[in-house]
Coordinates of C-alpha atoms and ligand atoms in Angstrom, one line a residue:
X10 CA 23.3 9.9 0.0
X11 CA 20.6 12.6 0.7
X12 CA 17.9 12.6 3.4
X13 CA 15.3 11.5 1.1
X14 CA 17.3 8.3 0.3
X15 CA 16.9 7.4 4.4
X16 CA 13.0 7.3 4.2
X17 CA 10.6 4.8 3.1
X18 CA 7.1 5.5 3.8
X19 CA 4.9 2.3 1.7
X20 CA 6.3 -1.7 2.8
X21 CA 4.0 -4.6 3.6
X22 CA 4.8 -7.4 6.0
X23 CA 3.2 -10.9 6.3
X24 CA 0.6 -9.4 8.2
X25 CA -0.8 -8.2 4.8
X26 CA 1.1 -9.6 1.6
X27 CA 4.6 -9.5 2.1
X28 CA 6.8 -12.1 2.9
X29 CA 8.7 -10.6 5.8
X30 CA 7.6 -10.5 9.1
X31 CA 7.1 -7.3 10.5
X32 CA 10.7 -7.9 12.7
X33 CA 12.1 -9.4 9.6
X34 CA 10.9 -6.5 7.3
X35 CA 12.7 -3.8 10.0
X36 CA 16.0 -5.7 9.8
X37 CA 15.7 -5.4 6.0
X38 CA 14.9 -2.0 6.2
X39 CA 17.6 -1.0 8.8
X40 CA 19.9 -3.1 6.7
X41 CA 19.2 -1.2 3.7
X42 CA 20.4 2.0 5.0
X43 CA 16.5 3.6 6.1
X44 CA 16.4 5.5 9.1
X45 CA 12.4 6.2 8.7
X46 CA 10.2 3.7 7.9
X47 CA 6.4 2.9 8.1
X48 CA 4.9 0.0 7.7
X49 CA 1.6 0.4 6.1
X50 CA 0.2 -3.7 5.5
X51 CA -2.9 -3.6 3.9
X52 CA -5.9 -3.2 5.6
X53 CA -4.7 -3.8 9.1
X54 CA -2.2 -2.6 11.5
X55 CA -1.0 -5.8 13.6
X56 CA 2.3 -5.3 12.5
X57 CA 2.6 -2.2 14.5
X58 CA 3.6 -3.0 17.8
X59 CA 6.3 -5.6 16.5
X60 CA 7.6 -3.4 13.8
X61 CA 7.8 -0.7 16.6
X62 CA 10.0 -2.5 19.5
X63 CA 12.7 -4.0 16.6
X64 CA 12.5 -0.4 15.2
X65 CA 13.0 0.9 18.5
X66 CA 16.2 -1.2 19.4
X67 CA 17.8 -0.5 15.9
X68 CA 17.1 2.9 16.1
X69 CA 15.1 3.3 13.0
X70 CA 11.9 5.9 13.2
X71 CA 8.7 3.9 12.8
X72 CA 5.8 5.1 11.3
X73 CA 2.6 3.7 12.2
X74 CA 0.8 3.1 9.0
X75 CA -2.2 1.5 7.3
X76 CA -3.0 1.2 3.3
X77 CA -6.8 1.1 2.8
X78 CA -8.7 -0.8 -0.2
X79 CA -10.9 1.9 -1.4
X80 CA -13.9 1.4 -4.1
X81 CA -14.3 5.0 -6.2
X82 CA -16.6 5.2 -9.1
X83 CA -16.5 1.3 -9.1
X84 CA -12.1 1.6 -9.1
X85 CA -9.8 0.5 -6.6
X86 CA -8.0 3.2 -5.2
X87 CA -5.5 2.9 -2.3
X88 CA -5.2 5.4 0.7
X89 CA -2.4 5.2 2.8
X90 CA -2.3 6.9 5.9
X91 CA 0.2 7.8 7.5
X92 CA 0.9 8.3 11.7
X93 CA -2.6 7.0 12.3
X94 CA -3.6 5.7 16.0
X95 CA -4.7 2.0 15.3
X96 CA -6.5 2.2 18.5
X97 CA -8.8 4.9 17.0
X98 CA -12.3 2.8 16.9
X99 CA -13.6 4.2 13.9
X100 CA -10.5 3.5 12.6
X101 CA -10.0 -0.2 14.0
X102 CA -13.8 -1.0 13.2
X103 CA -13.9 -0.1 9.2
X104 CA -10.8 -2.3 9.0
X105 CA -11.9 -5.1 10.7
X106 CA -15.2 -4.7 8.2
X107 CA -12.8 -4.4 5.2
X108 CA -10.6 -7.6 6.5
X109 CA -14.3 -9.7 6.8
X110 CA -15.2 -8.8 3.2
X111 CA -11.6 -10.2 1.7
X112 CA -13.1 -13.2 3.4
X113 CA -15.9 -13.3 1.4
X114 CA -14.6 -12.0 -1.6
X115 CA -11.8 -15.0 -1.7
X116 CA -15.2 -17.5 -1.5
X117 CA -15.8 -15.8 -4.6
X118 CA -12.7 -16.0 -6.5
X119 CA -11.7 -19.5 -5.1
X120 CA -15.2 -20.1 -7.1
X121 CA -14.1 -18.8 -9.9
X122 CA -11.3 -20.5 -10.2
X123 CA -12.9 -23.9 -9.7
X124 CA -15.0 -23.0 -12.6
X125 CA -11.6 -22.7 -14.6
X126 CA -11.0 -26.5 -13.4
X127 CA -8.6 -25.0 -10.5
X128 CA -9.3 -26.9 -7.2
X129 CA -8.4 -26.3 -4.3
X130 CA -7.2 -22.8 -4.0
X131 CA -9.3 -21.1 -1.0
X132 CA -7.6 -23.5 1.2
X133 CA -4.2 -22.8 -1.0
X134 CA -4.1 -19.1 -0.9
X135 CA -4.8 -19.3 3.0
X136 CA -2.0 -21.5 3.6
X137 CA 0.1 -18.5 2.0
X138 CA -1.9 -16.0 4.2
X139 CA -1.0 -15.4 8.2
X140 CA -3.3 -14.2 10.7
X141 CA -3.9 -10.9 8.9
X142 CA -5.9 -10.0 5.5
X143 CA -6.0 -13.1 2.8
X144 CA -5.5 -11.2 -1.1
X145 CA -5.2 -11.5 -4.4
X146 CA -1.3 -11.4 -3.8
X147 CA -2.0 -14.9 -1.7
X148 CA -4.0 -16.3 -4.6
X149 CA -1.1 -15.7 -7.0
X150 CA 1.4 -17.4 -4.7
X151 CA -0.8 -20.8 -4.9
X152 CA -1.2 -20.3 -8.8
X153 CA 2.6 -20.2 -9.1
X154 CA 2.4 -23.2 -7.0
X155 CA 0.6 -25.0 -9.2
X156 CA 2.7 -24.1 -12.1
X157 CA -0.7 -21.9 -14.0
X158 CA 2.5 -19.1 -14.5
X159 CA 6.0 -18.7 -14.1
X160 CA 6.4 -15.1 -12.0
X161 CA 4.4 -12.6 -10.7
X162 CA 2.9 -10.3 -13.1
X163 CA 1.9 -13.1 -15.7
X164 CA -0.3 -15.0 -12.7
X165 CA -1.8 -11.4 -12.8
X166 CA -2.2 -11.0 -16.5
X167 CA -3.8 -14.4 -16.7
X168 CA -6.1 -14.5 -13.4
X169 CA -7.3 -12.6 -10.8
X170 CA -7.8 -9.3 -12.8
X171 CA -11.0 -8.1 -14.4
X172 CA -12.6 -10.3 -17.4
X173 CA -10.2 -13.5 -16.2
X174 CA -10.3 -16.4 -14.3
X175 CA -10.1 -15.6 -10.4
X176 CA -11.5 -12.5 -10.6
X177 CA -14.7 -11.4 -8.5
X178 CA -15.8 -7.7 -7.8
X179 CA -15.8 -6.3 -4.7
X180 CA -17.0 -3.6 -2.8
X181 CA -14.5 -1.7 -0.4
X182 CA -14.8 1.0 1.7
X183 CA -15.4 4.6 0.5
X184 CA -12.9 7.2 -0.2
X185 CA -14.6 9.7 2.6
X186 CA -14.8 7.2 5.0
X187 CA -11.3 5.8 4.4
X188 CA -9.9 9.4 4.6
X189 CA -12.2 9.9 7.7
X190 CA -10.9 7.5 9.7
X191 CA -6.7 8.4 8.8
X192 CA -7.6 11.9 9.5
X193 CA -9.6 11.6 12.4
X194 CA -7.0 9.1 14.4
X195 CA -4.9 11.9 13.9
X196 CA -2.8 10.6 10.7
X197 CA -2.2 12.2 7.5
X198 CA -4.0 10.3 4.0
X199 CA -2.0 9.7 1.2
X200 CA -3.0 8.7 -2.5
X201 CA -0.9 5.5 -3.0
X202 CA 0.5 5.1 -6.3
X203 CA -1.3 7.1 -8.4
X204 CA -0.2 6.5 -11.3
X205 CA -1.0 2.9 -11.4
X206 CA -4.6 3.7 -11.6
X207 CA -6.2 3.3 -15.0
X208 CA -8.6 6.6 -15.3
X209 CA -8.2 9.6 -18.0
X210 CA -6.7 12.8 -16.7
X211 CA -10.1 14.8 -15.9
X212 CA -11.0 11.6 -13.8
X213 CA -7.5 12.0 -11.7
X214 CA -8.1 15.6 -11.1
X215 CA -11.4 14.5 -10.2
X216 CA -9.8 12.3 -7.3
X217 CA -7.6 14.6 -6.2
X218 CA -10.2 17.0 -5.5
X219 CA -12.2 14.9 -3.8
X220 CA -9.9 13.3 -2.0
X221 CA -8.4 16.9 -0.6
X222 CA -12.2 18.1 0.1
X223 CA -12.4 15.3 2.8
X224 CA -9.2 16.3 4.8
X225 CA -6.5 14.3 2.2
X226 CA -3.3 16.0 2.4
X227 CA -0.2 14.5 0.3
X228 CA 0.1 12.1 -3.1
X229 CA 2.9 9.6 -3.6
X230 CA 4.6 11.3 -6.1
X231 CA 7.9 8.5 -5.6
X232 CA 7.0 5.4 -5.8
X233 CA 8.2 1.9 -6.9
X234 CA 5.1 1.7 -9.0
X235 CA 6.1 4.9 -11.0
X236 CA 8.1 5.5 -14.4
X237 CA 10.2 8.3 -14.1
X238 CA 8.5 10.1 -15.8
X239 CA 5.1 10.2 -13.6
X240 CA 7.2 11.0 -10.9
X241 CA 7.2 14.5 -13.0
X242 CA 3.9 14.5 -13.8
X243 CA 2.9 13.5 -10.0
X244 CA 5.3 16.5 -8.7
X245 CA 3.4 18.4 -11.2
X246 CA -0.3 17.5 -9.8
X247 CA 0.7 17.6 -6.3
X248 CA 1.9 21.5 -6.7
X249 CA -1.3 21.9 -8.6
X250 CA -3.6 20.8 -5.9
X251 CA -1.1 22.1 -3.1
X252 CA -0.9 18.5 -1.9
X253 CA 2.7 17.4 -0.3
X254 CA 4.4 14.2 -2.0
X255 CA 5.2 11.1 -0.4
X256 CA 7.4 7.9 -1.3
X257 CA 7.2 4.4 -0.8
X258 CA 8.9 1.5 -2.1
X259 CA 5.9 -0.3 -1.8
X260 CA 8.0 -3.3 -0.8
X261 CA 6.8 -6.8 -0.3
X262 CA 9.5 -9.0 -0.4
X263 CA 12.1 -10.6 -2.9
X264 CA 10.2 -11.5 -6.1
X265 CA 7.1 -9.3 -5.3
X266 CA 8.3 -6.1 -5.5
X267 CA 8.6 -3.4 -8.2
X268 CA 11.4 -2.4 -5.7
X269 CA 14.1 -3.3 -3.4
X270 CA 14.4 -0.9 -0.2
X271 CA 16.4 2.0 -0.2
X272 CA 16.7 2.3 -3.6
X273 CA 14.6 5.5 -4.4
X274 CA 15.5 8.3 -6.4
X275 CA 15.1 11.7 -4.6
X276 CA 12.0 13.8 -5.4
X277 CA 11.4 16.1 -8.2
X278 CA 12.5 19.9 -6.6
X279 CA 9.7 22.0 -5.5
X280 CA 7.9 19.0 -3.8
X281 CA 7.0 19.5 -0.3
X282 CA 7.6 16.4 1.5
X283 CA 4.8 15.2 3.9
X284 CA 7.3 14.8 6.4
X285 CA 7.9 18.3 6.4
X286 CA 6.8 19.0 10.0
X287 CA 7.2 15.3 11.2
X288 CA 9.8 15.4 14.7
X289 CA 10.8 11.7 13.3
X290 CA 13.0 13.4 10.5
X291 CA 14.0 16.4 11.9
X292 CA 16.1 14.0 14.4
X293 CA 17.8 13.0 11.5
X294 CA 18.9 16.2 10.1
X295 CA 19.6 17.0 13.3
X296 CA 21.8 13.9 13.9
X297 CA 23.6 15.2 10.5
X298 CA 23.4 11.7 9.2
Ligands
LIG317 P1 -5.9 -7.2 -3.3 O1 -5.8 -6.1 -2.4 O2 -6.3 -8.5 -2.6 O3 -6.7 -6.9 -4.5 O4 -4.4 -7.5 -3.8 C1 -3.7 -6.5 -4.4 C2 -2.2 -6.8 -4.3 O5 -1.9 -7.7 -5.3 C3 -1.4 -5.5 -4.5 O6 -1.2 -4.9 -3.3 C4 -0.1 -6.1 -5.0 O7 0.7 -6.5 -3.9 C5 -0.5 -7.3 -5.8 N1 -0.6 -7.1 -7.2 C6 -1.6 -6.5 -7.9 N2 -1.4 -6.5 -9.2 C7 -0.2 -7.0 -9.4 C8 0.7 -7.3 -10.5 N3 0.3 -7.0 -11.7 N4 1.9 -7.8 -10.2 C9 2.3 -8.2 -9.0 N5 1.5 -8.0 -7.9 C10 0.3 -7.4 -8.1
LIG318 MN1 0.1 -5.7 -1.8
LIG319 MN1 -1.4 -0.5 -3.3
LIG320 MN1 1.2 -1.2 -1.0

C-alpha cells in the first residue's frame, strides 16, 4: 500500500448518476481503504455537506468537488474541479443553468426515443433520477428496464450516443467559463479523463493549451477510464504542459463503473500530484499511515 492507493479524487453519488448516496458512497469509500476522497457529482454539489459530516465522523479527508459538462469545438469535455467553494455565486449560478438545460435536453431525447417506438421514458429516467441533475446515465437505467439491452455499455452503443436513437445535441457551458468559476471559488480545474475524448493528437494539445491559458492547472493522468497505457501517455502530456496529474476512479456504483474504489494503480514517476501542496494529505503522511 502506497499513499497514492489512499486517494480517490473522481466518484459520483445519487445526487448526479451514481447509485450511492452521498453517506452511502463515503462508507464505501472508507470501507475500501481511502483516506481522501472528493466527491465530484456531475454538475452540482448537494452532496457536499452530507458527504462532509459522514466523512468527518469516519475520519476520511473530503474534498469538495464538482464535474462540469463542458461543450468545446462542438465536444463534450469534462472539467473537474477540485476544492471549489459551492457557495461561490458564479459558481452556484452556471450550475444551476447547466442542471436547467439537462431538463430540456431530456425533453429532447425522451422525443427521440418515442420516435423509435419507446414510450414512456422522460417520466422513466426521472424515476431513476433524485433531486439532483437527470442524464444520459438515467436514460440507460430505464432502457435496461425495459429490456432494449442487457448491461451498460451496449444501452450506450445502441442509444443515447451520436447518430442513434436517444440522442439529442446539447449545448453546455464553455471551457473558460467552466474553468472560471473552479478557479475563481478558489478550486483547482482538472481535465477529466482525457483520454476518453475522441479528438486527434494536435486537437488534445490544443485543449490543453487552452485549458491551462484560462487558469487550468492539473489532467487526470489515472483514471478508471484509462488503458494503461494512456496513463503513460497522460504522464507524458501532463510534464509537457507542466500540468500536475490527478486520479479518480470515477466511481458510480456496482454495475456502472469502469472501477471499483481503491483499486488504482499508483502514478507513472515524475508526475506531480495535484495534491502536492493540499494540508488534507500531508496529515496522512504525517499520520505515517
Ligand atoms: P450525460 O452527462 O447526461 O451526457 O451522461 C454522461 C454519463 O453517462 C457519464 O458520466 C457516464 O456516467 C455515463 N456514460 C457515458 N457513456 C457511457 C458508456 N459507454 N458506458 C457506461 N456509461 C456511460
Ligand atoms: Mn456519470
Ligand atoms: Mn466524466
Ligand atoms: Mn465522472
Amino acid at each position: 500500500m502506497t499513499i497514492f492507493s489512499h486517494i480517490d479524487l473522481h466518484s459520483h453519488s445519487n445526487v448526479s448518476d451514481g447509485l450511492f448516496t452521498p453517506t452511502e458512497l463515503v462508507r464505501h469509500a472508507a470501507g475500501h481503504g481511502l483516506r481522501v476522497l472528493a466527491l465530484t457529482d456531475h454538475d452540482d454539489t448537494a452532496g457536499l455537506a452530507e458527504a462532509r459530516a459522514v466523512a468527518d465522523e469516519l475520519g476520511i479527508q473530503l474534498i469538495g468537488g464538482v464535474e462540469i459538462s463542458v461543450t468545446w469545438r462542438k465536444r463534450t469535455v469534462h472539467i473537474v474541479g477540485l476544492k471549489v467553494d459551492p457557495d461561490y455565486q458564479p459558481l452556484a449560478e452556471g450550475l444551476w443553468q447547466i442542471r436547467a438545460g439537462r431538463h430540456t435536453r431530456a425533453e429532447g431525447m425522451a422525443a427521440s426515443l418515442e420516435l423509435a417506438g419507446i414510450h414512456g421514458s422522460l417520466e422513466g429516467a426521472y424515476r431513476y433520477a433524485n433531486k439532483g441533475i437527470i442524464s444520459r446515465t438515467h436514460f440507460a437505467r430505464f432502457l435496461m428496464e425495459k429490456g432494449c439491452a442487457s448491461e451498460m455499455r451496449k444501452v450506450f452503443k445502441k442509444f443515447l450516443v451520436k447518430g442513434k436513437p436517444g440522442y439529442f445535441e446539447h449545448r453546455w457551458a464553455s471551457l473558460e467559463d467552466a474553468v472560471s468559476w473552479i478557479v475563481n471559488s478558489g478550486g483547482t480545474a482538472v481535465i477529466a479523463h482525457p483520454g476518453r475524448y475522441d479528438m486527434g493528437r494536435p486537437t488534445m494539445l490544443e485543449l490543453m493549451e487552452e485549458f491551462r491559458s484560462f487558469g487550468g492547472k492539473a489532467i487526470e493522468v489515472v483514471t478508471g477510464s484509462h488503458t494503461v497505457d494512456q496513463y503513460q501517455e497522460f504522464a507524458r502530456l501532463s510534464a509537457m504542459f507542466g500540468l500536475q496529474a490527478s486520479q479518480g476512479s470515477d466511481y458510480h456504483g456496482q454495475g456502472l463503473s469502469y472501477m471499483e474504489m481503491g483499486r488504482l494503480p499508483v502514478m507513472p514517476a515524475g508526475c506531480v500530484p495535484v495534491w502536492q501542496d493540499w494540508p488534507e494529505v500531508q496529515a496522512l503522511y504525517e499520520s505515517g499511515r
